[in-house]
mmCIF file of C-alpha atoms in Angstrom:
data_model
loop_
_atom_site.group_PDB
_atom_site.id
_atom_site.type_symbol
_atom_site.label_atom_id
_atom_site.label_comp_id
_atom_site.label_asym_id
_atom_site.label_seq_id
_atom_site.Cartn_x
_atom_site.Cartn_y
_atom_site.Cartn_z
ATOM 1 C CA MET A 1 2.696 13.214 -8.572
ATOM 2 C CA SER A 2 0.920 16.384 -8.788
ATOM 3 C CA LYS A 3 2.191 19.797 -9.512
ATOM 4 C CA GLY A 4 3.249 21.691 -6.452
ATOM 5 C CA PHE A 5 0.568 24.314 -6.831
ATOM 6 C CA THR A 6 -2.349 21.864 -6.849
ATOM 7 C CA GLY A 7 -3.759 20.026 -3.857
ATOM 8 C CA TYR A 8 -4.996 16.561 -3.852
ATOM 9 C CA GLY A 9 -7.019 8.241 5.309
ATOM 10 C CA THR A 10 -5.457 4.875 5.272
ATOM 11 C CA THR A 11 -6.180 1.166 5.759
ATOM 12 C CA ALA A 12 -4.735 -1.351 8.188
ATOM 13 C CA GLY A 13 -2.230 -4.111 7.466
ATOM 14 C CA ARG A 14 0.176 -3.423 4.636
ATOM 15 C CA SER A 15 -1.167 0.102 4.224
ATOM 16 C CA SER A 16 -0.053 0.952 7.751
ATOM 17 C CA ARG A 17 3.369 -0.462 6.949
ATOM 18 C CA ARG A 18 3.601 1.908 3.961
ATOM 19 C CA ARG A 19 2.935 4.857 6.259
ATOM 20 C CA ILE A 20 5.611 3.651 8.677
ATOM 21 C CA LEU A 21 8.118 3.246 5.836
ATOM 22 C CA ARG A 22 7.517 6.833 4.785
ATOM 23 C CA LEU A 23 7.927 8.073 8.351
ATOM 24 C CA ALA A 24 11.129 6.103 8.792
ATOM 25 C CA GLY A 25 12.468 7.314 5.446
ATOM 26 C CA ALA A 26 11.799 10.876 6.489
ATOM 27 C CA GLY A 27 13.947 10.419 9.586
ATOM 28 C CA LEU A 28 11.321 10.410 12.358
ATOM 29 C CA THR A 29 11.956 8.872 15.761
ATOM 30 C CA MET A 30 10.441 5.590 16.880
ATOM 31 C CA ALA A 31 8.117 7.563 19.129
ATOM 32 C CA ALA A 32 6.696 9.343 16.106
ATOM 33 C CA ILE A 33 6.360 6.049 14.292
ATOM 34 C CA GLY A 34 4.376 4.731 17.230
ATOM 35 C CA ALA A 35 2.113 7.743 17.007
ATOM 36 C CA GLY A 36 1.586 6.987 13.323
ATOM 37 C CA LEU A 37 0.548 3.458 14.205
ATOM 38 C CA THR A 38 -1.992 4.746 16.705
ATOM 39 C CA GLY A 39 -3.451 7.051 14.090
ATOM 40 C CA CYS A 40 -3.914 4.125 11.719
ATOM 41 C CA GLU A 41 -5.651 1.767 14.121
ATOM 42 C CA ASP A 42 -9.126 3.117 13.527
ATOM 43 C CA GLU A 43 -8.988 2.656 9.777
ATOM 44 C CA LEU A 44 -10.556 -0.342 8.060
ATOM 45 C CA ALA A 45 -8.960 -2.766 5.609
ATOM 46 C CA THR A 46 -10.791 -3.726 2.462
ATOM 47 C CA GLY A 47 -10.678 -6.497 -0.103
ATOM 48 C CA GLY A 48 -8.790 -9.718 0.527
ATOM 49 C CA ALA A 49 -9.107 -13.395 -0.170
ATOM 50 C CA GLY A 50 -12.155 -14.466 -2.106
ATOM 51 C CA SER A 51 -12.406 -11.225 -4.063
ATOM 52 C CA THR A 52 -13.249 -11.361 -7.737
ATOM 53 C CA PRO A 53 -9.991 -11.406 -9.726
ATOM 54 C CA PRO A 54 -9.253 -8.502 -12.072
ATOM 55 C CA PRO A 55 -9.986 -8.975 -15.774
ATOM 56 C CA ARG A 56 -7.383 -10.829 -17.785
ATOM 57 C CA THR A 57 -4.615 -8.928 -19.537
ATOM 58 C CA THR A 58 -4.667 -8.667 -23.301
ATOM 59 C CA SER A 59 -2.232 -7.291 -25.808
ATOM 60 C CA PRO A 60 -2.534 -3.652 -26.833
ATOM 61 C CA GLU A 61 -4.462 -2.933 -29.970
ATOM 62 C CA PRO A 62 -2.381 -2.075 -33.061
ATOM 63 C CA ASN A 63 -3.149 1.640 -32.747
ATOM 64 C CA GLY A 64 -1.747 1.697 -29.210
ATOM 65 C CA LYS A 65 -5.135 2.312 -27.600
ATOM 66 C CA ALA A 66 -6.478 0.420 -24.607
ATOM 67 C CA PRO A 67 -8.775 -2.535 -25.350
ATOM 68 C CA GLU A 68 -12.513 -2.471 -24.765
ATOM 69 C CA ASP A 69 -14.030 -2.346 -21.280
ATOM 70 C CA GLY A 70 -13.361 -5.478 -19.233
ATOM 71 C CA GLN A 71 -10.055 -6.226 -20.959
ATOM 72 C CA THR A 72 -6.912 -5.014 -19.229
ATOM 73 C CA PRO A 73 -4.240 -3.639 -21.585
ATOM 74 C CA ALA A 74 -0.751 -5.052 -21.645
ATOM 75 C CA PRO A 75 1.949 -2.440 -20.876
ATOM 76 C CA LEU A 76 3.534 -0.654 -23.803
ATOM 77 C CA TRP A 77 6.777 -1.103 -21.888
ATOM 78 C CA THR A 78 7.985 -2.134 -18.437
ATOM 79 C CA LYS A 79 11.297 -1.074 -16.885
ATOM 80 C CA SER A 80 13.097 -1.807 -13.638
ATOM 81 C CA THR A 81 13.940 1.408 -11.797
ATOM 82 C CA SER A 82 15.895 2.573 -8.762
ATOM 83 C CA ALA A 83 12.635 3.734 -7.176
ATOM 84 C CA ALA A 84 12.683 4.175 -3.403
ATOM 85 C CA THR A 85 9.166 5.400 -2.689
ATOM 86 C CA TYR A 86 7.035 5.562 0.430
ATOM 87 C CA GLY A 87 3.660 5.823 -1.271
ATOM 88 C CA ASP A 88 3.065 9.559 -1.517
ATOM 89 C CA ASN A 89 1.509 10.903 -4.700
ATOM 90 C CA ASP A 90 4.407 13.243 -5.453
ATOM 91 C CA GLU A 91 7.043 10.512 -5.829
ATOM 92 C CA LEU A 92 6.176 9.831 -9.493
ATOM 93 C CA VAL A 93 5.938 12.625 -12.085
ATOM 94 C CA ALA A 94 5.465 12.802 -15.851
ATOM 95 C CA VAL A 95 6.315 15.986 -17.744
ATOM 96 C CA GLY A 96 8.233 17.132 -20.816
ATOM 97 C CA GLY A 97 8.129 13.714 -22.468
ATOM 98 C CA VAL A 98 9.731 11.912 -19.515
ATOM 99 C CA VAL A 99 8.569 10.019 -16.441
ATOM 100 C CA ILE A 100 10.568 10.214 -13.198
ATOM 101 C CA ALA A 101 10.299 8.076 -10.064
ATOM 102 C CA SER A 102 11.928 9.063 -6.781
ATOM 103 C CA GLY A 103 15.095 7.013 -6.281
ATOM 104 C CA ASP A 104 18.896 6.944 -6.329
ATOM 105 C CA PRO A 105 20.036 7.509 -8.932
ATOM 106 C CA LEU A 106 17.150 9.718 -9.972
ATOM 107 C CA ALA A 107 16.427 8.672 -13.546
ATOM 108 C CA ALA A 108 14.164 10.087 -16.240
ATOM 109 C CA LEU A 109 12.763 7.607 -18.754
ATOM 110 C CA ASP A 110 11.365 8.469 -22.161
ATOM 111 C CA GLY A 111 7.592 8.324 -21.861
ATOM 112 C CA ALA A 112 7.113 6.677 -25.249
ATOM 113 C CA THR A 113 9.884 4.076 -25.190
ATOM 114 C CA GLY A 114 11.125 3.705 -21.589
ATOM 115 C CA ALA A 115 14.690 4.509 -22.672
ATOM 116 C CA GLU A 116 16.741 6.408 -20.108
ATOM 117 C CA ARG A 117 17.069 10.113 -20.926
ATOM 118 C CA TRP A 118 19.248 11.132 -17.972
ATOM 119 C CA SER A 119 20.360 9.971 -14.548
ATOM 120 C CA LEU A 120 21.317 11.918 -11.440
ATOM 121 C CA PRO A 121 23.168 10.063 -8.630
ATOM 122 C CA GLY A 122 21.978 11.171 -5.206
ATOM 123 C CA GLY A 123 19.292 13.281 -6.836
ATOM 124 C CA ALA A 124 16.367 12.649 -4.502
ATOM 125 C CA ILE A 125 16.188 12.329 -0.735
ATOM 126 C CA PRO A 126 14.018 9.342 0.240
ATOM 127 C CA GLY A 127 10.583 10.521 1.299
ATOM 128 C CA ALA A 128 10.980 14.028 -0.126
ATOM 129 C CA PRO A 129 8.575 15.109 -2.882
ATOM 130 C CA LEU A 130 9.354 15.730 -6.535
ATOM 131 C CA LEU A 131 7.826 19.173 -7.112
ATOM 132 C CA LEU A 132 7.035 20.693 -10.493
ATOM 133 C CA ASP A 133 6.065 24.210 -11.491
ATOM 134 C CA ASP A 134 4.583 25.031 -14.879
ATOM 135 C CA GLY A 135 7.293 27.460 -15.977
ATOM 136 C CA ASN A 136 4.912 30.391 -16.340
ATOM 137 C CA GLY A 137 6.546 32.394 -13.594
ATOM 138 C CA SER A 138 9.883 32.447 -15.414
ATOM 139 C CA GLY A 139 8.257 33.300 -18.723
ATOM 140 C CA SER A 140 10.092 30.446 -20.437
ATOM 141 C CA GLY A 141 7.178 28.052 -20.426
ATOM 142 C CA ASP A 142 9.544 25.258 -19.303
ATOM 143 C CA SER A 143 8.779 23.311 -16.157
ATOM 144 C CA THR A 144 11.271 23.056 -13.312
ATOM 145 C CA LEU A 145 11.712 20.058 -11.032
ATOM 146 C CA TYR A 146 12.613 21.110 -7.474
ATOM 147 C CA LEU A 147 14.499 18.769 -5.149
ATOM 148 C CA ALA A 148 16.215 18.858 -1.790
ATOM 149 C CA SER A 149 19.889 18.188 -2.458
ATOM 150 C CA GLY A 150 20.851 14.532 -2.170
ATOM 151 C CA LYS A 151 24.190 15.688 -0.717
ATOM 152 C CA TYR A 152 22.386 16.957 2.395
ATOM 153 C CA ASP A 153 24.299 20.233 2.103
ATOM 154 C CA GLY A 154 21.311 22.498 2.747
ATOM 155 C CA SER A 155 20.722 23.285 -0.920
ATOM 156 C CA VAL A 156 17.457 23.250 -2.820
ATOM 157 C CA ILE A 157 18.012 22.689 -6.539
ATOM 158 C CA GLY A 158 15.908 23.131 -9.662
ATOM 159 C CA TYR A 159 16.369 20.936 -12.747
ATOM 160 C CA ASN A 160 15.030 20.895 -16.274
ATOM 161 C CA PRO A 161 13.024 17.652 -16.178
ATOM 162 C CA ALA A 162 13.517 16.976 -19.887
ATOM 163 C CA SER A 163 17.324 17.203 -19.777
ATOM 164 C CA GLY A 164 18.276 16.793 -16.120
ATOM 165 C CA LYS A 165 20.370 19.986 -16.238
ATOM 166 C CA GLU A 166 20.516 22.184 -13.153
ATOM 167 C CA THR A 167 18.766 25.503 -13.754
ATOM 168 C CA TRP A 168 18.390 26.971 -10.249
ATOM 169 C CA ARG A 169 19.895 26.671 -6.768
ATOM 170 C CA SER A 170 19.232 28.204 -3.387
ATOM 171 C CA HIS A 171 20.627 27.819 0.113
ATOM 172 C CA LEU A 172 18.589 28.810 3.146
ATOM 173 C CA GLY A 173 21.611 29.298 5.429
ATOM 174 C CA LYS A 174 24.014 27.431 7.705
ATOM 175 C CA GLU A 175 21.754 27.895 10.718
ATOM 176 C CA TYR A 176 19.169 25.612 9.103
ATOM 177 C CA ARG A 177 19.301 21.895 8.378
ATOM 178 C CA GLN A 178 17.681 19.662 5.773
ATOM 179 C CA PRO A 179 15.450 22.146 3.938
ATOM 180 C CA ARG A 180 12.753 20.286 2.019
ATOM 181 C CA PRO A 181 10.569 21.815 -0.685
ATOM 182 C CA VAL A 182 6.896 21.291 0.138
ATOM 183 C CA ALA A 183 5.120 23.437 -2.481
ATOM 184 C CA VAL A 184 5.814 25.653 -5.472
ATOM 185 C CA ASP A 185 3.952 28.223 -7.531
ATOM 186 C CA GLY A 186 4.889 30.480 -10.445
ATOM 187 C CA THR A 187 7.218 32.717 -8.424
ATOM 188 C CA GLN A 188 8.277 30.962 -5.212
ATOM 189 C CA VAL A 189 9.467 27.659 -3.780
ATOM 190 C CA TYR A 190 8.260 26.927 -0.234
ATOM 191 C CA VAL A 191 10.512 24.923 2.082
ATOM 192 C CA ILE A 192 10.514 23.668 5.662
ATOM 193 C CA ALA A 193 13.824 23.350 7.513
ATOM 194 C CA GLU A 194 15.047 22.560 11.012
ATOM 195 C CA ILE A 195 16.534 25.405 13.084
ATOM 196 C CA LEU A 196 19.928 24.338 14.433
ATOM 197 C CA GLU A 197 20.794 24.922 18.097
ATOM 198 C CA ALA A 198 24.326 25.652 19.301
ATOM 199 C CA ASP A 199 24.828 21.996 20.245
ATOM 200 C CA GLY A 200 23.753 20.800 16.795
ATOM 201 C CA SER A 201 20.321 19.644 17.916
ATOM 202 C CA SER A 202 17.018 20.971 16.641
ATOM 203 C CA ARG A 203 13.704 21.476 18.432
ATOM 204 C CA THR A 204 11.992 23.922 16.096
ATOM 205 C CA ASN A 205 11.620 24.528 12.367
ATOM 206 C CA VAL A 206 10.823 27.285 9.913
ATOM 207 C CA ILE A 207 8.722 27.550 6.806
ATOM 208 C CA ALA A 208 10.215 29.849 4.176
ATOM 209 C CA ALA A 209 9.680 31.135 0.646
ATOM 210 C CA LEU A 210 12.508 31.283 -1.910
ATOM 211 C CA ASN A 211 12.291 33.312 -5.101
ATOM 212 C CA SER A 212 12.192 30.827 -7.992
ATOM 213 C CA GLY A 213 14.023 33.271 -10.244
ATOM 214 C CA THR A 214 16.894 34.432 -8.034
ATOM 215 C CA GLY A 215 16.929 31.862 -5.237
ATOM 216 C CA LYS A 216 16.873 34.665 -2.645
ATOM 217 C CA LEU A 217 14.956 34.343 0.592
ATOM 218 C CA VAL A 218 11.601 36.171 0.407
ATOM 219 C CA TRP A 219 10.392 35.422 3.947
ATOM 220 C CA LYS A 220 10.735 32.898 6.735
ATOM 221 C CA GLU A 221 8.489 32.199 9.724
ATOM 222 C CA GLN A 222 9.210 29.999 12.725
ATOM 223 C CA ARG A 223 6.583 27.337 13.309
ATOM 224 C CA ASP A 224 5.203 26.509 16.735
ATOM 225 C CA LEU A 225 7.227 24.438 19.181
ATOM 226 C CA GLY A 226 6.295 20.778 18.818
ATOM 227 C CA THR A 227 5.585 20.912 15.088
ATOM 228 C CA GLN A 228 7.682 18.637 12.916
ATOM 229 C CA GLN A 229 9.557 19.132 9.687
ATOM 230 C CA ASN A 230 8.290 15.849 8.287
ATOM 231 C CA GLY A 231 4.764 14.692 7.538
ATOM 232 C CA VAL A 232 3.783 17.969 5.875
ATOM 233 C CA HIS A 233 1.556 18.107 2.792
ATOM 234 C CA ALA A 234 1.204 21.497 1.147
ATOM 235 C CA ALA A 235 -0.378 23.293 -1.804
ATOM 236 C CA VAL A 236 -0.557 26.832 -3.129
ATOM 237 C CA GLN A 237 -3.783 28.425 -4.323
ATOM 238 C CA GLY A 238 -3.517 32.059 -5.383
ATOM 239 C CA ARG A 239 -2.255 34.108 -2.440
ATOM 240 C CA TYR A 240 -2.588 31.230 0.031
ATOM 241 C CA LEU A 241 -0.096 28.554 1.100
ATOM 242 C CA VAL A 242 -1.994 25.679 2.720
ATOM 243 C CA TYR A 243 -0.507 22.764 4.643
ATOM 244 C CA THR A 244 -1.360 19.933 7.025
ATOM 245 C CA ASP A 245 0.854 17.925 9.372
ATOM 246 C CA PHE A 246 0.823 14.939 11.729
ATOM 247 C CA LYS A 247 -0.171 17.174 14.662
ATOM 248 C CA LYS A 248 -3.706 17.632 13.269
ATOM 249 C CA ASN A 249 -2.934 21.176 12.114
ATOM 250 C CA LEU A 250 -4.493 22.773 9.040
ATOM 251 C CA THR A 251 -2.702 26.069 8.403
ATOM 252 C CA VAL A 252 -2.974 28.815 5.802
ATOM 253 C CA ARG A 253 -0.319 31.502 5.237
ATOM 254 C CA ASP A 254 -0.084 34.537 2.997
ATOM 255 C CA THR A 255 2.325 33.716 0.159
ATOM 256 C CA ALA A 256 3.596 37.306 -0.076
ATOM 257 C CA THR A 257 4.535 37.786 3.580
ATOM 258 C CA GLY A 258 4.435 34.385 5.280
ATOM 259 C CA ARG A 259 1.925 35.751 7.777
ATOM 260 C CA GLN A 260 -0.344 33.095 9.232
ATOM 261 C CA VAL A 261 -3.882 33.806 8.023
ATOM 262 C CA TRP A 262 -5.500 31.102 10.161
ATOM 263 C CA THR A 263 -4.981 27.653 11.605
ATOM 264 C CA LEU A 264 -7.270 25.039 13.118
ATOM 265 C CA LYS A 265 -7.085 21.584 14.625
ATOM 266 C CA THR A 266 -8.587 18.838 12.516
ATOM 267 C CA THR A 267 -10.503 16.018 14.166
ATOM 268 C CA LYS A 268 -8.316 13.373 12.543
ATOM 269 C CA THR A 269 -4.662 13.296 11.577
ATOM 270 C CA SER A 270 -4.197 13.868 7.864
ATOM 271 C CA TYR A 271 -1.650 11.350 6.584
ATOM 272 C CA GLY A 272 -2.124 12.126 2.909
ATOM 273 C CA PRO A 273 -2.708 14.989 0.491
ATOM 274 C CA PHE A 274 -5.807 17.168 0.535
ATOM 275 C CA ALA A 275 -7.382 19.162 -2.315
ATOM 276 C CA VAL A 276 -7.725 22.846 -3.105
ATOM 277 C CA HIS A 277 -10.234 24.329 -5.534
ATOM 278 C CA GLN A 278 -10.883 27.994 -6.187
ATOM 279 C CA ASP A 279 -11.343 29.516 -2.716
ATOM 280 C CA LEU A 280 -11.628 26.231 -0.789
ATOM 281 C CA VAL A 281 -9.384 23.670 0.875
ATOM 282 C CA ILE A 282 -10.961 20.206 1.101
ATOM 283 C CA VAL A 283 -9.678 17.844 3.793
ATOM 284 C CA PRO A 284 -10.691 14.236 4.606
ATOM 285 C CA GLN A 285 -11.069 13.634 8.349
ATOM 286 C CA GLY A 286 -12.044 10.055 8.929
ATOM 287 C CA GLN A 287 -15.750 9.633 8.265
ATOM 288 C CA LYS A 288 -16.157 13.301 7.291
ATOM 289 C CA LEU A 289 -14.963 15.286 4.274
ATOM 290 C CA GLN A 290 -14.868 19.037 4.990
ATOM 291 C CA ALA A 291 -14.338 22.149 2.870
ATOM 292 C CA PHE A 292 -13.027 25.347 4.469
ATOM 293 C CA ALA A 293 -12.754 28.862 3.062
ATOM 294 C CA LEU A 294 -9.141 29.759 2.343
ATOM 295 C CA SER A 295 -9.758 33.347 3.445
ATOM 296 C CA ASP A 296 -10.899 32.699 7.029
ATOM 297 C CA GLY A 297 -11.190 28.948 7.724
ATOM 298 C CA SER A 298 -14.977 28.917 7.950
ATOM 299 C CA GLU A 299 -16.617 25.609 7.029
ATOM 300 C CA LYS A 300 -18.463 25.803 3.706
ATOM 301 C CA TRP A 301 -19.698 22.238 3.282
ATOM 302 C CA SER A 302 -19.191 18.703 4.549
ATOM 303 C CA VAL A 303 -20.026 15.162 3.414
ATOM 304 C CA GLU A 304 -20.183 12.095 5.639
ATOM 305 C CA ALA A 305 -19.416 8.510 4.674
ATOM 306 C CA GLU A 306 -21.304 5.552 6.079
ATOM 307 C CA GLN A 307 -20.668 4.494 9.665
ATOM 308 C CA PHE A 308 -17.310 2.763 10.243
ATOM 309 C CA THR A 309 -15.944 3.934 6.888
ATOM 310 C CA THR A 310 -13.275 6.560 6.295
ATOM 311 C CA PHE A 311 -12.498 8.825 3.365
ATOM 312 C CA ARG A 312 -9.265 8.438 1.419
ATOM 313 C CA GLU A 313 -7.321 11.169 -0.389
ATOM 314 C CA PRO A 314 -9.349 13.495 -2.660
ATOM 315 C CA ALA A 315 -8.362 14.841 -6.084
ATOM 316 C CA VAL A 316 -9.924 17.650 -8.125
ATOM 317 C CA LEU A 317 -9.593 16.886 -11.843
ATOM 318 C CA ASP A 318 -11.377 18.870 -14.555
ATOM 319 C CA ASP A 319 -13.472 20.649 -11.893
ATOM 320 C CA VAL A 320 -14.759 17.397 -10.370
ATOM 321 C CA LEU A 321 -13.772 16.111 -6.930
ATOM 322 C CA TYR A 322 -13.109 12.365 -6.884
ATOM 323 C CA ILE A 323 -12.803 10.467 -3.615
ATOM 324 C CA ALA A 324 -13.179 6.867 -2.410
ATOM 325 C CA ASP A 325 -13.869 5.557 1.064
ATOM 326 C CA SER A 326 -12.799 2.433 2.921
ATOM 327 C CA GLY A 327 -16.198 0.881 2.198
ATOM 328 C CA ARG A 328 -15.219 0.912 -1.503
ATOM 329 C CA THR A 329 -17.723 3.552 -2.515
ATOM 330 C CA LEU A 330 -16.414 6.004 -5.093
ATOM 331 C CA ARG A 331 -17.884 9.500 -5.297
ATOM 332 C CA ALA A 332 -17.725 12.352 -7.787
ATOM 333 C CA LEU A 333 -18.656 15.652 -6.126
ATOM 334 C CA ASP A 334 -18.972 19.292 -7.106
ATOM 335 C CA PRO A 335 -15.949 20.753 -5.260
ATOM 336 C CA ARG A 336 -17.699 24.115 -4.836
ATOM 337 C CA THR A 337 -20.698 22.741 -2.968
ATOM 338 C CA GLY A 338 -20.007 19.100 -2.067
ATOM 339 C CA ARG A 339 -23.104 18.041 -4.009
ATOM 340 C CA LYS A 340 -23.050 14.558 -5.506
ATOM 341 C CA VAL A 341 -22.407 14.244 -9.243
ATOM 342 C CA TRP A 342 -22.486 10.455 -9.071
ATOM 343 C CA GLN A 343 -21.794 7.630 -6.642
ATOM 344 C CA SER A 344 -20.567 4.176 -7.620
ATOM 345 C CA THR A 345 -20.222 0.807 -5.883
ATOM 346 C CA SER A 346 -18.485 -0.850 -8.841
ATOM 347 C CA LEU A 347 -15.316 -1.386 -6.776
ATOM 348 C CA LYS A 348 -17.296 -3.143 -4.047
ATOM 349 C CA ASP A 349 -19.167 -5.220 -6.613
ATOM 350 C CA ALA A 350 -15.886 -6.392 -8.160
ATOM 351 C CA GLY A 351 -14.138 -7.012 -4.825
ATOM 352 C CA ALA A 352 -11.520 -4.435 -5.864
ATOM 353 C CA GLN A 353 -9.200 -2.465 -3.604
ATOM 354 C CA VAL A 354 -9.753 1.198 -2.783
ATOM 355 C CA PRO A 355 -7.886 3.811 -4.879
ATOM 356 C CA ARG A 356 -6.103 6.614 -3.051
ATOM 357 C CA GLN A 357 -4.623 8.562 -5.961
ATOM 358 C CA PHE A 358 -6.285 9.635 -9.206
ATOM 359 C CA VAL A 359 -5.410 10.983 -12.637
ATOM 360 C CA ARG A 360 -7.786 11.525 -15.528
ATOM 361 C CA VAL A 361 -7.260 11.265 -19.276
ATOM 362 C CA GLY A 362 -10.286 11.998 -21.423
ATOM 363 C CA SER A 363 -13.274 9.941 -20.281
ATOM 364 C CA THR A 364 -11.212 7.587 -18.105
ATOM 365 C CA LEU A 365 -10.363 8.027 -14.438
ATOM 366 C CA TYR A 366 -7.338 6.059 -13.247
ATOM 367 C CA GLY A 367 -6.987 5.185 -9.560
ATOM 368 C CA ALA A 368 -3.941 3.732 -7.789
ATOM 369 C CA THR A 369 -4.384 1.545 -4.703
ATOM 370 C CA ASP A 370 -2.407 0.954 -1.495
ATOM 371 C CA LEU A 371 -2.803 -2.774 -1.240
ATOM 372 C CA ASP A 372 -1.838 -5.160 -3.994
ATOM 373 C CA GLU A 373 -4.294 -8.080 -3.871
ATOM 374 C CA GLN A 374 -7.126 -7.194 -6.291
ATOM 375 C CA GLY A 375 -5.540 -3.770 -6.474
ATOM 376 C CA GLY A 376 -3.225 -1.968 -8.852
ATOM 377 C CA ILE A 377 -4.415 0.639 -11.331
ATOM 378 C CA HIS A 378 -8.184 0.809 -11.787
ATOM 379 C CA ALA A 379 -9.585 2.314 -14.987
ATOM 380 C CA LEU A 380 -13.031 3.795 -14.354
ATOM 381 C CA ASP A 381 -15.601 5.631 -16.407
ATOM 382 C CA ALA A 382 -15.145 9.265 -15.324
ATOM 383 C CA LYS A 383 -18.853 9.993 -15.904
ATOM 384 C CA THR A 384 -20.325 7.065 -13.965
ATOM 385 C CA GLY A 385 -17.592 5.427 -11.889
ATOM 386 C CA ALA A 386 -18.087 2.073 -13.616
ATOM 387 C CA LEU A 387 -14.990 -0.138 -13.375
ATOM 388 C CA ARG A 388 -13.578 -0.845 -16.837
ATOM 389 C CA TRP A 389 -10.486 -2.872 -15.939
ATOM 390 C CA THR A 390 -7.699 -3.295 -13.380
ATOM 391 C CA PHE A 391 -4.013 -3.577 -14.202
ATOM 392 C CA ASN A 392 -1.802 -5.563 -11.833
ATOM 393 C CA ASP A 393 1.736 -6.803 -12.505
ATOM 394 C CA ARG A 394 1.239 -9.898 -10.284
ATOM 395 C CA SER A 395 4.546 -9.203 -8.509
ATOM 396 C CA GLY A 396 3.014 -9.244 -5.034
ATOM 397 C CA ASP A 397 5.256 -6.342 -4.005
ATOM 398 C CA TYR A 398 3.971 -4.730 -0.785
ATOM 399 C CA HIS A 399 4.648 -1.151 -1.950
ATOM 400 C CA ALA A 400 1.726 1.095 -2.789
ATOM 401 C CA TRP A 401 0.881 1.699 -6.413
ATOM 402 C CA LEU A 402 1.509 5.179 -7.835
ATOM 403 C CA VAL A 403 0.052 6.638 -11.028
ATOM 404 C CA ALA A 404 0.950 9.620 -13.223
ATOM 405 C CA THR A 405 0.099 10.743 -16.743
ATOM 406 C CA ASP A 406 1.487 12.977 -19.470
ATOM 407 C CA GLY A 407 -1.846 12.901 -21.306
ATOM 408 C CA LYS A 408 -0.525 10.362 -23.821
ATOM 409 C CA HIS A 409 0.276 7.485 -21.473
ATOM 410 C CA VAL A 410 -0.560 6.401 -17.956
ATOM 411 C CA PHE A 411 2.456 5.402 -15.881
ATOM 412 C CA ALA A 412 2.077 2.865 -13.084
ATOM 413 C CA LEU A 413 4.838 2.393 -10.506
ATOM 414 C CA HIS A 414 4.815 -0.635 -8.224
ATOM 415 C CA GLY A 415 7.920 -1.208 -6.131
ATOM 416 C CA LYS A 416 10.764 -0.936 -8.614
ATOM 417 C CA LYS A 417 8.695 -1.787 -11.701
ATOM 418 C CA LEU A 418 7.482 1.089 -13.889
ATOM 419 C CA HIS A 419 4.843 0.331 -16.525
ATOM 420 C CA ALA A 420 3.547 2.507 -19.359
ATOM 421 C CA LEU A 421 -0.095 1.843 -20.188
ATOM 422 C CA PRO A 422 -1.964 3.015 -23.296
ATOM 423 C CA VAL A 423 -4.829 5.463 -22.841
#
């Protein structure tokens, strides 16, 4: 999971099933699920039987560091959780010495030992993100975890992630249903909610900003008819709120007023997170990766993958853009220009699955995959893309892998198993 103010398509088979699970968990109709299937049909699966198996697992070294390249570390600890995830990057977070996976009850585990710190029954709505701010807006320096209320009472609640104590609460109003936080910055929490009709139905929705200090409504804007509350990925960069949805919309709003700055139709549906960097939003669209200016939507650069391959989700870490494609090529790009820093085929050479989520600690880039066979958590050299090792728990669970880090450990979630790996 990423912080709400940072930004970050899919393969066939079990990957498509993960997308459907997320759609179903978010409460979409079967018609929408069918549309999701159609959007996934043109994506290519990778890996499979006959692939080179990952390196064997060894015990951690006495100093708690990962073994040498080619040797997969054993987990420092493994715990069963209540996780109910649908594969999005923001369903696993690590902050304040704890790691939290979306589930019921929502539980925070000590990052060093795996011991439970706190538990919150009904704390997280399935499919809704766990959003973190950095605490700078409040002046306290403490992060806040924002959640849609598990009681479905229209509340949005902020918690101290280290203690689980409620620190903030807001309510959009009785005329709105199921408000879900989609992004957060230092001063505001951004939510999308259904507008209730007199008969209790809903055909439209609003996007709104709530003051993260007082909980008061700052602004609200009705979205176009036909847009949906679910399937939205969002990020905040300076004065711009950026979001995509299943209707091929890429939209930017002014964070101070809610005014729409610009919107455009993408060529492909964006099922996953995008990335923002400085004055750019970077969106994968099938075979093409495009960067648009946040100020006016003009295209600044684009990169194309090989024919019949599609880009996965991008991530900007330490001013480098990392992205893989369905052909198992991994790229490091300059996010300002799209120019290649390096390009690696080490995943293809090892018969490894394609990562779709990244975190970086020091000189190691960690990538989490959708599919399980020859997948899991890849550890790669951040300067070359060389594959160092792959961790897999051998459970065969069909859920996507998720990865998060607190800088001291790397946390790998697979189904209901949470592992802490040394870095």
